[in-house]
Coordinates of C-alpha atoms in Angstrom, one line a residue:
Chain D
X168 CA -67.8 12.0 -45.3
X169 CA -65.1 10.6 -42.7
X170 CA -61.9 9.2 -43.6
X171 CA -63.3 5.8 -41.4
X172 CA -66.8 5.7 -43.2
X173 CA -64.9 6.3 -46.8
X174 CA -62.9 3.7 -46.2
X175 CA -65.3 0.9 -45.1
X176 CA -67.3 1.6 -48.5
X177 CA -63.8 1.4 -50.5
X178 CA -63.4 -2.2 -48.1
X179 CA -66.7 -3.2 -49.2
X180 CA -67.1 -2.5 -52.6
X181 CA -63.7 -4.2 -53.4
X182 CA -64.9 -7.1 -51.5
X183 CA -68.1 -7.1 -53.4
X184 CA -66.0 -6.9 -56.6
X185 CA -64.1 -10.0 -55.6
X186 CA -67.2 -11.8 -54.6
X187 CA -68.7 -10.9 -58.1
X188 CA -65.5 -12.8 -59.8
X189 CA -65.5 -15.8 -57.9
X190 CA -69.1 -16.3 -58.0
X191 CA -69.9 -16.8 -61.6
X192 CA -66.8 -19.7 -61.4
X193 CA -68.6 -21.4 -58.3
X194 CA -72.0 -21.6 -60.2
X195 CA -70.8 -23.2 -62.9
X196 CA -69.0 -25.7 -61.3
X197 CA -72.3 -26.3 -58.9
X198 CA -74.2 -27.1 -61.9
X199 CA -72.1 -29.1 -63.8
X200 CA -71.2 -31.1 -61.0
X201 CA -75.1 -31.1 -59.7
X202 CA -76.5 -32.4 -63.3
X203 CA -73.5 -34.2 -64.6
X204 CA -72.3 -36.7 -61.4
X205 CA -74.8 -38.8 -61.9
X206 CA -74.0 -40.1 -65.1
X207 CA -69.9 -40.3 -64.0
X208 CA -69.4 -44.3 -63.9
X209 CA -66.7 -46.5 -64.9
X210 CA -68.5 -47.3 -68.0
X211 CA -69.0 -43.7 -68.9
X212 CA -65.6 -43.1 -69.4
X213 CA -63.8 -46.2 -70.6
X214 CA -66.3 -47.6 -73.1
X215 CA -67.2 -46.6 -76.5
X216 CA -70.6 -45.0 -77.7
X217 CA -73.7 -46.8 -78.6
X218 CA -77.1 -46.2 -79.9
X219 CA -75.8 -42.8 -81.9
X220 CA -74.0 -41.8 -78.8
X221 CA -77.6 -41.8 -76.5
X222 CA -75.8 -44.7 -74.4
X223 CA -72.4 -45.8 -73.6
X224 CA -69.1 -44.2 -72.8
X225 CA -67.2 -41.4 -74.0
X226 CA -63.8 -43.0 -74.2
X227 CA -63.0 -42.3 -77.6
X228 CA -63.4 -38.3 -76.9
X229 CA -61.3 -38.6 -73.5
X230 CA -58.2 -40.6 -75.3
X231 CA -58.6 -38.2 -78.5
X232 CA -57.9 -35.1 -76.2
X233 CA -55.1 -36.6 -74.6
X234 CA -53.3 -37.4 -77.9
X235 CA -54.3 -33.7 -79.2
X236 CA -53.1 -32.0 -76.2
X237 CA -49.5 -33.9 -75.9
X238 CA -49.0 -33.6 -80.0
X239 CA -49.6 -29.7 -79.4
X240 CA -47.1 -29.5 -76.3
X241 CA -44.8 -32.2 -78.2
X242 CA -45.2 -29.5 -80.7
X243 CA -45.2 -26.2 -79.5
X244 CA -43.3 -26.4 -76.4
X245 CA -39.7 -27.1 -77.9
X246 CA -40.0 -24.8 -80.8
X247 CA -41.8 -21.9 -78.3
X248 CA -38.1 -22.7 -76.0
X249 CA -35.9 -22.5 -78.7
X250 CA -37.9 -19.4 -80.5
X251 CA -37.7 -17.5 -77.0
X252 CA -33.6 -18.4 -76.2
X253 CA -33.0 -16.8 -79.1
X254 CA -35.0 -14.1 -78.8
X255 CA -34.2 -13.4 -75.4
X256 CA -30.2 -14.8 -75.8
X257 CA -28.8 -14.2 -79.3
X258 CA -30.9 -11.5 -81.6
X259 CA -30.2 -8.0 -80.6
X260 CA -32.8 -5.3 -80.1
X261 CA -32.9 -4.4 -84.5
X262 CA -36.0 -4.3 -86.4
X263 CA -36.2 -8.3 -86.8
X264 CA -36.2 -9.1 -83.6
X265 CA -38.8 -6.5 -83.0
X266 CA -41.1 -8.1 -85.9
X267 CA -40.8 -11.3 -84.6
X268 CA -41.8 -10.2 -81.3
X269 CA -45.0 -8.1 -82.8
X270 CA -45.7 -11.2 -84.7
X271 CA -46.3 -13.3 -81.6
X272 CA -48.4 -10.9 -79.6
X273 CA -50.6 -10.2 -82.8
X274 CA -51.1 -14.3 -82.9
X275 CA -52.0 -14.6 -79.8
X276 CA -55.0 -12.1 -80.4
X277 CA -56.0 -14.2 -83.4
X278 CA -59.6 -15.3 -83.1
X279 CA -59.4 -19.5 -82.6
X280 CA -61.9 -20.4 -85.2
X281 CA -59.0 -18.6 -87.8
X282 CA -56.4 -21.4 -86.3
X283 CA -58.8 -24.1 -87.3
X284 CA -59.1 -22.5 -90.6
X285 CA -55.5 -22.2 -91.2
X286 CA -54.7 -25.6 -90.0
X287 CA -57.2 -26.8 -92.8
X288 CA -55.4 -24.8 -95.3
X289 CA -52.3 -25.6 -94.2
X290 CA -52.1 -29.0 -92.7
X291 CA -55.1 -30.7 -94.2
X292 CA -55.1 -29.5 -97.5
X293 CA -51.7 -28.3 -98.6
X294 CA -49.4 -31.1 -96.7
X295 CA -52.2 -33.5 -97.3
X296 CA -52.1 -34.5 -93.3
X297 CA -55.8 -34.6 -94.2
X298 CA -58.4 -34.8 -91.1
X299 CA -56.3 -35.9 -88.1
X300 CA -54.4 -36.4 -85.3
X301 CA -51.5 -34.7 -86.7
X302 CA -52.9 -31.9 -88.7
X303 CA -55.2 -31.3 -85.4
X304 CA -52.1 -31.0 -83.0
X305 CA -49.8 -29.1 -85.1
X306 CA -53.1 -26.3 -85.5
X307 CA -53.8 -26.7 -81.5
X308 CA -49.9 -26.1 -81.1
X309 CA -49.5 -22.9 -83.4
X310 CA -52.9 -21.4 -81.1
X311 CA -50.6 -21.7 -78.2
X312 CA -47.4 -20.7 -79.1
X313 CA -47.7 -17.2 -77.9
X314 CA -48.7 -18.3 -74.4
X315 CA -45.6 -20.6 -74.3
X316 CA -42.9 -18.2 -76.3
X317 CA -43.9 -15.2 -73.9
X318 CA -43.4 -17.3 -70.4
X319 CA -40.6 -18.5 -72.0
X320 CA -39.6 -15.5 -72.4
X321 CA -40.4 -14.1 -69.3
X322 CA -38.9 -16.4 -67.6
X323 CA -35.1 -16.6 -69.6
X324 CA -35.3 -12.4 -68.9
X325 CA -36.0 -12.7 -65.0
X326 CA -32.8 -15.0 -64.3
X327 CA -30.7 -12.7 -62.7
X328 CA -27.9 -10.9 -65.2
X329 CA -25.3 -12.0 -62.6
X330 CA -25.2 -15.9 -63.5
X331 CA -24.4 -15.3 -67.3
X332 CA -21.7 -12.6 -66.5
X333 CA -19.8 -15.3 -63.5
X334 CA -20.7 -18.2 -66.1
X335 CA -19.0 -16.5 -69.1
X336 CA -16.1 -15.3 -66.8
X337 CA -15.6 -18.7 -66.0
X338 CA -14.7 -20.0 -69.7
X339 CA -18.2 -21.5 -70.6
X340 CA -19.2 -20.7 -73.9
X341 CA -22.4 -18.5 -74.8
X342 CA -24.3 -21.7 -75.2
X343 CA -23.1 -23.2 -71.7
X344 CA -24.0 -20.7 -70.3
X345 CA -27.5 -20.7 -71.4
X346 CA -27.8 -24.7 -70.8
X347 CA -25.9 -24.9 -67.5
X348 CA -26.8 -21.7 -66.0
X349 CA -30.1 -19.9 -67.7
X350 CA -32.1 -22.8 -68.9
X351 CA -32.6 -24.5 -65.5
X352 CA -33.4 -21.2 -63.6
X353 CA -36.2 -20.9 -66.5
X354 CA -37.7 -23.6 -66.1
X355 CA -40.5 -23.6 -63.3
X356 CA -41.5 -20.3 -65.2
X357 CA -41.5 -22.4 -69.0
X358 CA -44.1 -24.8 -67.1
X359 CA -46.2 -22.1 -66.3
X360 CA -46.5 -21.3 -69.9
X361 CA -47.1 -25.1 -70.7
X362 CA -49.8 -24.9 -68.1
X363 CA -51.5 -22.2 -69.2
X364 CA -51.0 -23.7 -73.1
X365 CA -52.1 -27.3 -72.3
X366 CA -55.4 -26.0 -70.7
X367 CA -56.7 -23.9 -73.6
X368 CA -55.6 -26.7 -76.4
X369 CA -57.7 -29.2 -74.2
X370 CA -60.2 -26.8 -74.6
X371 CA -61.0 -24.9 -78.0
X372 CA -63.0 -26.1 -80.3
X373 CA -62.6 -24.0 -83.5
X374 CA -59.5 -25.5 -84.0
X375 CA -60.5 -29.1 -84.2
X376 CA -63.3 -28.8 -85.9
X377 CA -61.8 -29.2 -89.6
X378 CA -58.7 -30.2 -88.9
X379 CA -59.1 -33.6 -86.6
X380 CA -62.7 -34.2 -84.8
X381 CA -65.0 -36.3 -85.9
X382 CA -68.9 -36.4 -85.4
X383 CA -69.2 -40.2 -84.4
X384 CA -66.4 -42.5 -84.5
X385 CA -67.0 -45.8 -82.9
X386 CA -63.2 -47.2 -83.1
X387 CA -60.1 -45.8 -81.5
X388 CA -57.3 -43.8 -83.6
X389 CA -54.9 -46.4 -84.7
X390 CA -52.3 -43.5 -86.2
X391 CA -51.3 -40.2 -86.3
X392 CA -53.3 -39.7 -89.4
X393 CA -56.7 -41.2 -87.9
X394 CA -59.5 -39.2 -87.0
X395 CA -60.6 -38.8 -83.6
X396 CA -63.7 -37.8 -81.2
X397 CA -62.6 -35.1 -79.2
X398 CA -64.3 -33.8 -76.1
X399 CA -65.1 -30.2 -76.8
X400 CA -66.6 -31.3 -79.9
X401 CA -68.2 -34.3 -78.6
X402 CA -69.9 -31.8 -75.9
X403 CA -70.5 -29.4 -78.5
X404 CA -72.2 -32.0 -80.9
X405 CA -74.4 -34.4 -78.0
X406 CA -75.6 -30.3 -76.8
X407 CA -76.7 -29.0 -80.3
X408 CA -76.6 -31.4 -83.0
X409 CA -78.2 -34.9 -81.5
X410 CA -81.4 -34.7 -80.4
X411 CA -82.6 -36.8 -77.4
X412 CA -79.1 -37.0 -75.1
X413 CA -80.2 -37.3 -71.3
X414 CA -78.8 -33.4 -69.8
X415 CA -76.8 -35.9 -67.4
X416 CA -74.6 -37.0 -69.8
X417 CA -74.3 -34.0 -71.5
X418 CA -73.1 -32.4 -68.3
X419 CA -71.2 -35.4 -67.1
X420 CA -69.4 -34.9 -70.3
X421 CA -68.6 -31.4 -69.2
X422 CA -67.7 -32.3 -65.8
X423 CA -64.9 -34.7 -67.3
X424 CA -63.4 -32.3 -69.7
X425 CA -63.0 -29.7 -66.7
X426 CA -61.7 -32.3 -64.5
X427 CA -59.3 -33.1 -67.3
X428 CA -58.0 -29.8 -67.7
X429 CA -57.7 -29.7 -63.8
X430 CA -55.9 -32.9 -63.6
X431 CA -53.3 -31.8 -66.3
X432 CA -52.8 -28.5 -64.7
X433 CA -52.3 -30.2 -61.5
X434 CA -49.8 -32.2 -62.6
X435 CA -47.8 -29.5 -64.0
X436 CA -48.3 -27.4 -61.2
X437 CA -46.6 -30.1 -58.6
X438 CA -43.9 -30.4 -61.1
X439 CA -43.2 -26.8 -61.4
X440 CA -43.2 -26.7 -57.3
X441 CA -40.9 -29.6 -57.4
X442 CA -38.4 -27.2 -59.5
X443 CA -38.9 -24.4 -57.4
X444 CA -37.9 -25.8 -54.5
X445 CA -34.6 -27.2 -55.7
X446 CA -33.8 -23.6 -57.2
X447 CA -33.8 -21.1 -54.8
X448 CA -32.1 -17.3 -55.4
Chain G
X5 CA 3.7 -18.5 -67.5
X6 CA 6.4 -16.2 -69.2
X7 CA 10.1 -16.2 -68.7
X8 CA 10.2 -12.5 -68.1
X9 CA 8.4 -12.6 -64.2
X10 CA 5.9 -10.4 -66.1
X11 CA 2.2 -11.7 -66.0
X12 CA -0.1 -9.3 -67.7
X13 CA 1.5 -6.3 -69.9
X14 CA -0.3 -3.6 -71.8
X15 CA 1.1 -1.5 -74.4
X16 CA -0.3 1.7 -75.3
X17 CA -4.1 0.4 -74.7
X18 CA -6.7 2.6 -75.3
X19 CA -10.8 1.4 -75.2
X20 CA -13.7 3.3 -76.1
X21 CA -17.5 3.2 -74.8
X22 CA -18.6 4.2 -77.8
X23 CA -17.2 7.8 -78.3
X24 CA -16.0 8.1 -74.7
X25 CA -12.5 7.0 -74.5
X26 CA -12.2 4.8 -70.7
X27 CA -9.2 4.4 -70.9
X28 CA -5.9 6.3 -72.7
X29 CA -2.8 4.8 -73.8
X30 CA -2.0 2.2 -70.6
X31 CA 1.6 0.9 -70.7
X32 CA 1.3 -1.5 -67.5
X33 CA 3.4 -4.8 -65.9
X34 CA 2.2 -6.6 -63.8
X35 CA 4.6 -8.9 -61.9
X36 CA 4.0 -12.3 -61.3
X37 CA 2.7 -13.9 -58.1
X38 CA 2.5 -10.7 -56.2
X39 CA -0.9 -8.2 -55.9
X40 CA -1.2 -5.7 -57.6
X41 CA -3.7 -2.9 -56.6
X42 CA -5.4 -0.6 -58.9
X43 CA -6.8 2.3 -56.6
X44 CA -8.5 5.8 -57.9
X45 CA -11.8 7.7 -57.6
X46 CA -15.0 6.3 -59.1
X47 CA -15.3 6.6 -62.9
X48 CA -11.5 6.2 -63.1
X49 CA -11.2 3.1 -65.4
X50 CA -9.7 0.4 -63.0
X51 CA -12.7 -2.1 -63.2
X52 CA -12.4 -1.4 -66.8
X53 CA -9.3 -1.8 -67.0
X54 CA -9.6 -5.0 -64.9
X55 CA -12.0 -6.4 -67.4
X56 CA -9.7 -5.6 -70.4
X57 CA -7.7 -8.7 -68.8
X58 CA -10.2 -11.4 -69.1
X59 CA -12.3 -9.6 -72.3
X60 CA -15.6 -9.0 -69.9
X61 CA -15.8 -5.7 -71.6
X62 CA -16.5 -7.5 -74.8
X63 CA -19.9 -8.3 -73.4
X64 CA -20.9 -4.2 -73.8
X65 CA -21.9 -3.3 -76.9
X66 CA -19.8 -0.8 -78.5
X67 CA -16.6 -1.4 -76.8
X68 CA -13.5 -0.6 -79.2
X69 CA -9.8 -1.2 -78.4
X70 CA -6.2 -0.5 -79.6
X71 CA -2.9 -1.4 -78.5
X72 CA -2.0 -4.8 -76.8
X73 CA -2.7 -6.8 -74.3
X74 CA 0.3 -9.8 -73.5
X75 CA -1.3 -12.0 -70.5
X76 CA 1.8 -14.3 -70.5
X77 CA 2.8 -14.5 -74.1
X78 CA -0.2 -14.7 -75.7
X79 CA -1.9 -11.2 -77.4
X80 CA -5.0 -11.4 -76.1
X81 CA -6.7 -9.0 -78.5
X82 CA -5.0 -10.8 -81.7
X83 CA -7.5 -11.5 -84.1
X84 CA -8.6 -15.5 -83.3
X85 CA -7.5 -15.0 -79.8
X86 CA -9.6 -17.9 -78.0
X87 CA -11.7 -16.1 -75.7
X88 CA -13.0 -19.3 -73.7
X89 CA -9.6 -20.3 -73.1
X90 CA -8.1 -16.9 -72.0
X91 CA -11.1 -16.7 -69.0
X92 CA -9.7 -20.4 -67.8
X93 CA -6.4 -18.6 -67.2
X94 CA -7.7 -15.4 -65.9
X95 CA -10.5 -16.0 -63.3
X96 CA -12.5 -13.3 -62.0
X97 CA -14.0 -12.4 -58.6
X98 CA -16.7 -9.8 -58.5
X99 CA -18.0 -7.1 -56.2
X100 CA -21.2 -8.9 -54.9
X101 CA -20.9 -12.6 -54.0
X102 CA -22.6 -14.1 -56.7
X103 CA -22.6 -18.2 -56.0
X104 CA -24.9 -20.1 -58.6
X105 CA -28.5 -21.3 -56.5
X106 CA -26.8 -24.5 -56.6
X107 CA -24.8 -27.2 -54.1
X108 CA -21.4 -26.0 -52.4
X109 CA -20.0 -29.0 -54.8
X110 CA -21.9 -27.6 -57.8
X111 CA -20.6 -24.4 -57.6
X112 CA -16.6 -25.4 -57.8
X113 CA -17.4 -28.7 -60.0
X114 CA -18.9 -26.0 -62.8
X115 CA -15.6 -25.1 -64.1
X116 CA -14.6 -28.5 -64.3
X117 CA -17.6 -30.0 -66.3
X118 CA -17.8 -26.9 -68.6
X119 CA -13.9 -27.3 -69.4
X120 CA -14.2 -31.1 -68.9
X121 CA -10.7 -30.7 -67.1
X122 CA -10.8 -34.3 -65.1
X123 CA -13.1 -37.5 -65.0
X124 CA -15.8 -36.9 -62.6
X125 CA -14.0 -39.3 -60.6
X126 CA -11.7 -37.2 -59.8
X127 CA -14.3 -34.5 -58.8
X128 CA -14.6 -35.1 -54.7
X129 CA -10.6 -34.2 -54.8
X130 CA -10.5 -31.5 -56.5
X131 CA -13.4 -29.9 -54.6
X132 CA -11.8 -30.9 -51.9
X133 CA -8.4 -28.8 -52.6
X134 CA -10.1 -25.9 -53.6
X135 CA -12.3 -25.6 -50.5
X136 CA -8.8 -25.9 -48.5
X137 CA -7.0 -23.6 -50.9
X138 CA -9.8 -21.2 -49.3
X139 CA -9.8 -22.6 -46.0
X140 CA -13.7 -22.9 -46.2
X141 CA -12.8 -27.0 -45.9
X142 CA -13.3 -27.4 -42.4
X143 CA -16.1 -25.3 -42.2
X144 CA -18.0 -27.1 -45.5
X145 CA -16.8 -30.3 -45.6
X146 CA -20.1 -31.8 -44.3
X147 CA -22.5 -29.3 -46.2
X148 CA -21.1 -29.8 -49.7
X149 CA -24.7 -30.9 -50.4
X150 CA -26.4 -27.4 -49.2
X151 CA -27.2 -24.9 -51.7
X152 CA -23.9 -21.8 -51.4
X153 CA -27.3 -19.5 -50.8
X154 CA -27.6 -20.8 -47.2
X155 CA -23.7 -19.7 -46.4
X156 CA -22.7 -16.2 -44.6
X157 CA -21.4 -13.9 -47.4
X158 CA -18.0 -14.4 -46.6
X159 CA -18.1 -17.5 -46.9
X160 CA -20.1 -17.2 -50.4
X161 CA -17.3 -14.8 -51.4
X162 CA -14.8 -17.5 -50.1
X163 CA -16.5 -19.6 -52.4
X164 CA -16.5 -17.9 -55.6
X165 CA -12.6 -17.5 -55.2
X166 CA -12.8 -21.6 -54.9
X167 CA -14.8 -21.6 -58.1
X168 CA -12.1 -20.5 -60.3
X169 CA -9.3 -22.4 -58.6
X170 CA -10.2 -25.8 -59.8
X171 CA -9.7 -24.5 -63.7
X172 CA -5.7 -23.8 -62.2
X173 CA -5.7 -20.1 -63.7
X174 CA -2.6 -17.8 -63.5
X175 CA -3.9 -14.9 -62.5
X176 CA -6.9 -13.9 -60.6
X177 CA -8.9 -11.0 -60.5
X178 CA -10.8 -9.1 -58.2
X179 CA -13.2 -6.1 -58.2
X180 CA -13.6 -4.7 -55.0
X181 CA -13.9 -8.2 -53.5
X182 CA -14.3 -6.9 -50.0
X183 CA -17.3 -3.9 -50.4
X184 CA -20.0 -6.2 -49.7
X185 CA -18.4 -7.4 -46.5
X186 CA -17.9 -6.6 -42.8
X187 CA -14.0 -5.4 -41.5
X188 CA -13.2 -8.7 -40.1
X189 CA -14.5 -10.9 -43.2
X190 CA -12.4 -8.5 -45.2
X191 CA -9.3 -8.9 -43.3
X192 CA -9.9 -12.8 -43.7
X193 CA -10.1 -12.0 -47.3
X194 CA -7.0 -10.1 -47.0
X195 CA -5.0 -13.1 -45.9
X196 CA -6.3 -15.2 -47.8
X197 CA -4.6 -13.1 -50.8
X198 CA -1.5 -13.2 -49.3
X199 CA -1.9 -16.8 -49.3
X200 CA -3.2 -17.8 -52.7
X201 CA -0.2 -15.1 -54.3
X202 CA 2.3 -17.8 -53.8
X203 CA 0.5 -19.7 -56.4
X204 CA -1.3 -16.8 -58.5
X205 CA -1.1 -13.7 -59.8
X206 CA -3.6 -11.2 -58.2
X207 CA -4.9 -8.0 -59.7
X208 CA -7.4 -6.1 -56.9
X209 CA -9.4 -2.8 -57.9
X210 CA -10.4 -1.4 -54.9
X211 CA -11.8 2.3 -53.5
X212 CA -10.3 1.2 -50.4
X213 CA -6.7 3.2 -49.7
X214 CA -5.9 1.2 -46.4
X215 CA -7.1 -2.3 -48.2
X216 CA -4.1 -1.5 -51.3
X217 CA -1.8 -0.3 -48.3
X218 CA -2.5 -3.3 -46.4
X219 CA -2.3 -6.2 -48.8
X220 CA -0.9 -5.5 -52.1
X221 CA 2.9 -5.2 -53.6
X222 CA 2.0 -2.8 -56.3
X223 CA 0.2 -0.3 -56.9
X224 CA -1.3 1.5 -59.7
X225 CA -3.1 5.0 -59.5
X226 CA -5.6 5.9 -62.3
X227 CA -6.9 9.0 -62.9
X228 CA -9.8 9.8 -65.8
X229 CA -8.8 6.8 -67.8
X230 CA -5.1 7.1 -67.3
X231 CA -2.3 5.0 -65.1
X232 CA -0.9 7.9 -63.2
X233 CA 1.6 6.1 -61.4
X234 CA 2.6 2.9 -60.5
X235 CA 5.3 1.3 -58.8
X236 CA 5.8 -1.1 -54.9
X237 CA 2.9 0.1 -53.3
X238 CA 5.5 1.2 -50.1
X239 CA 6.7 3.7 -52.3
X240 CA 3.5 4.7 -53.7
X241 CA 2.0 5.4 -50.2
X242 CA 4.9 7.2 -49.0
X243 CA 6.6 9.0 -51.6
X244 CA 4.7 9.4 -55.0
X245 CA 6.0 10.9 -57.7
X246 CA 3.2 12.8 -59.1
X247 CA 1.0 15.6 -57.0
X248 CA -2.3 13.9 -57.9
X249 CA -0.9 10.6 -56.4
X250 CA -0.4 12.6 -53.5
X251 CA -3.5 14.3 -53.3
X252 CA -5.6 11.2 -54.1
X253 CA -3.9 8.8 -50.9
X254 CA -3.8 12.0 -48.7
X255 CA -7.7 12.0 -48.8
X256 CA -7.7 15.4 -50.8
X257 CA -9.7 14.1 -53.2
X258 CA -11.5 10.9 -54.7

């Protein structure tokens, strides 16, 4: 075989390879779009449910994933910061350090549906959080963690050795230095991990399912300790459980979880390029 | 400042890497307000021994040392020495220039908030003195707002010598300040030592034999972790005492 001939096979099967990965991603989206646009109205998404969820809105499942997602990121994104500056800043390379770190890439292996089953040991049942709001956050925030403690990470270890060595000669004190002169170089890559974090809490639904979402809940939260409707779980219920859902609203209720995850994502995307652009090295 | 004219003075320092002794009983003055060169071959100790001066080394793990080290009157190695406050006195200039990826103003307004030395009222002035204490104020005055990434590298190194000024230190060090520039930048360099040693004590490590020649006072030759010789770098250059001295600045070795 020619060296020109082998290497328009190699072209083509990578291309074909490439293909095969975006295709499955542009078929789903067709569908859910194709099936579930139709039932996308103004009503759909700002009013509550009626006739055991076969008519009205879905606003109760919207609202509930916004409050589960920002109690997770309220969560999990300072402690995840803090846990990774001192990982990265203080602890030395001894055998805690290296437990710690083992810990976090052994959680972030850990199946979801054993998150939601911790967060009912833990948060519902031993604090007595019971079924809610908090108890489903805090559960959603420990599931991404890892995701936010290793960009975190990351992103503290690529900021170039230089600026703590010229901050430290100038007189600022170790934690100066990592406020004036670490912290804000880390950033754009922190967001990244809050990115990646904020679109797998909006969503799982192991998690929520004994800790905060509820089957049918005609009224909105009024507290942290309320139960709420939740959009995995809402899909998850109006596709198995109730019988008799019109497929558009099923897959318009798709449609508006995905867009939700999209519009978050693209949210913290711009705000990550905004960063970026002010700190250049 | 001390009343003796004497800046920086070690007594029988030794440091350790370790088990690898860098450096080996030092006795060393360094005169006020005049630069002082530290020349030998690579591996000699002189940017350790720079680094002794402002307690950089302390940032390696596994650095042990003995003997004293007066920078004015104060021992810097006494136990409860304040580190924070000895790198205020003694700034440092490094090798590479290494401005922060932030504003011209930024970069010499760091010092200031991190020691909260004056109102940031007062900020524009003293900016303002320390870019003409480098004569980079002409050249900057209307770009205080660009990030010090977008300057040429001798200006950048220009500016990191303005970065420590505003925290008024006595002495300033310098490790090879001039190896990541062109001739001419380092010749501006140069001058601008000769300049700022009316005001501060300088201590240069260079591999360059014609830079010590050229612009310091004194001159101290190391050799495997010990000060050789030292003494007015005129006499140094043209009649050491010692044969490796010799050898070293005649290009016999190094």
């Amino acid at each position: 075989m020619s060296a020109r001939l082998a290497q328009k096979i190699a072209f083509a099967v990578l291309l074909l390879a490439t293909l095969l990965v975006v295709f499955p991603v542009i078929i789903i989206l067709g569908i859910i779009v194709a099936k579930g646009a139709s039932a996308i109205s103004w009503e759909f998404l700002f009013s509550m449910p009626r006739d055991g969820m076969t008519a009205g809105g879905i606003f109760p499942a919207i609202l509930g994933t916004l409050y589960l997602v920002l109690g997770a990121v309220l969560f999990a994104v300072p402690l995840g910061v803090l846990a990774a500056v001192y990982l990265v800043e203080y602890s030395s390379d001894n055998w805690f350090s290296r437990l710690v770190k083992l810990a976090i890439v052994n959680l972030a292996g850990v199946p979801s549906v054993v998150y939601g089953l911790f967060g009912l040991g833990i948060f519902v049942t031993f604090f007595r959080f019971g079924a809610s709001i908090l108890s489903g956050s805090l559960t959603l925030g420990i599931m991404i963690l890892p995701v936010i403690i290793t960009s975190a990470r990351e992103a503290l270890e690529s900021v170039p050795r230089h600026f703590r060595t010229v901050s430290l000669s100038l007189g600022a004190s170790h934690w100066q230095t990592i406020r004036h002169s670490v912290l804000p170089h880390a950033l754009p890559g922190i967001l990244t991990g809050m990115i990646l974090g904020l679109g797998r809490a909006a969503g799982e639904t192991a998690p929520i399912l004994f800790t905060v979402a509820a089957f049918y809940l005609p009224r909105l939260p009024q507290s942290v300790f309320d139960q709420t409707m939740a959009l995995p779980y809402h899909l998850y219920v109006i596709s198995t459980q109730v019988p008799g859902i019109a497929e558009n609203v099923r897959y318009g209720t798709a449609l508006v979880l995905l867009t939700l995850v999209l519009l978050l994502n693209l949210a913290a995307i711009l705000l990550r390029s905004r960063f970026r652009r002010k700190k250049k090295w | 400042m001390s009343m003796s004219g004497i800046a920086i003075a070690t007594q029988r320092l030794d440091l350790f890497y370790g088990d690898f002794q860098a450096l080996t009983a030092i006795d060393l003055q360094v005169p006020e307000r005049e630069v002082t060169a530290l020349i030998g071959p690579s591996g000699c100790g002189k940017s350790t021994l720079l680094r002794v001066f402002n307690r950089m080394n302390d940032l390696i793990d596994g650095v042990r040392v003995s003997g004293r080290v007066l920078v004015g009157d104060e021992d810097i190695y006494a136990p409860g020495a304040d580190l924070l406050r000895l790198r205020e006195k003694v700034g440092m200039v490094f090798q590479r220039p290494n401005p922060f990826p932030l504003t011209v103003f930024d970069n010499i307004a760091f010092g200031l908030a991190v020691h909260k030395l004056a109102p940031r009222r007062e900020y524009d002035m003293i900016v303002e003195q320390a870019l003409r204490d480098v004569l980079l104020w002409d050249d900057l005055k209307d770009k205080l707002q660009r990030s010090a990434l977008t300057l040429s590298l001798e200006q950048q190194q220009r500016l990191c010598i303005a970065r420590v000024l505003p925290l008024k230190p006595q002495v300033l060090l310098m490790d090879e300040p001039c190896s990541a520039l062109d001739p001419i930048a380092t010749l501006h360099i140069e001058e601008l030592m000769q300049k700022l040693k009316q005001e501060y004590t300088i201590v240069i490590v260079t591999h360059n034999m014609q830079q010590a020649a050229r612009a310091s006072d004194r001159t101290g030759f190391m050799y495997l972790g010990k000060l050789i010789e030292f003494g007015t770098t005129a006499r140094i250059f043209t009649q050491p005492a010692q044969e490796l001295t010799e050898n070293y600045i005649s290009g016999r070795f190094g």
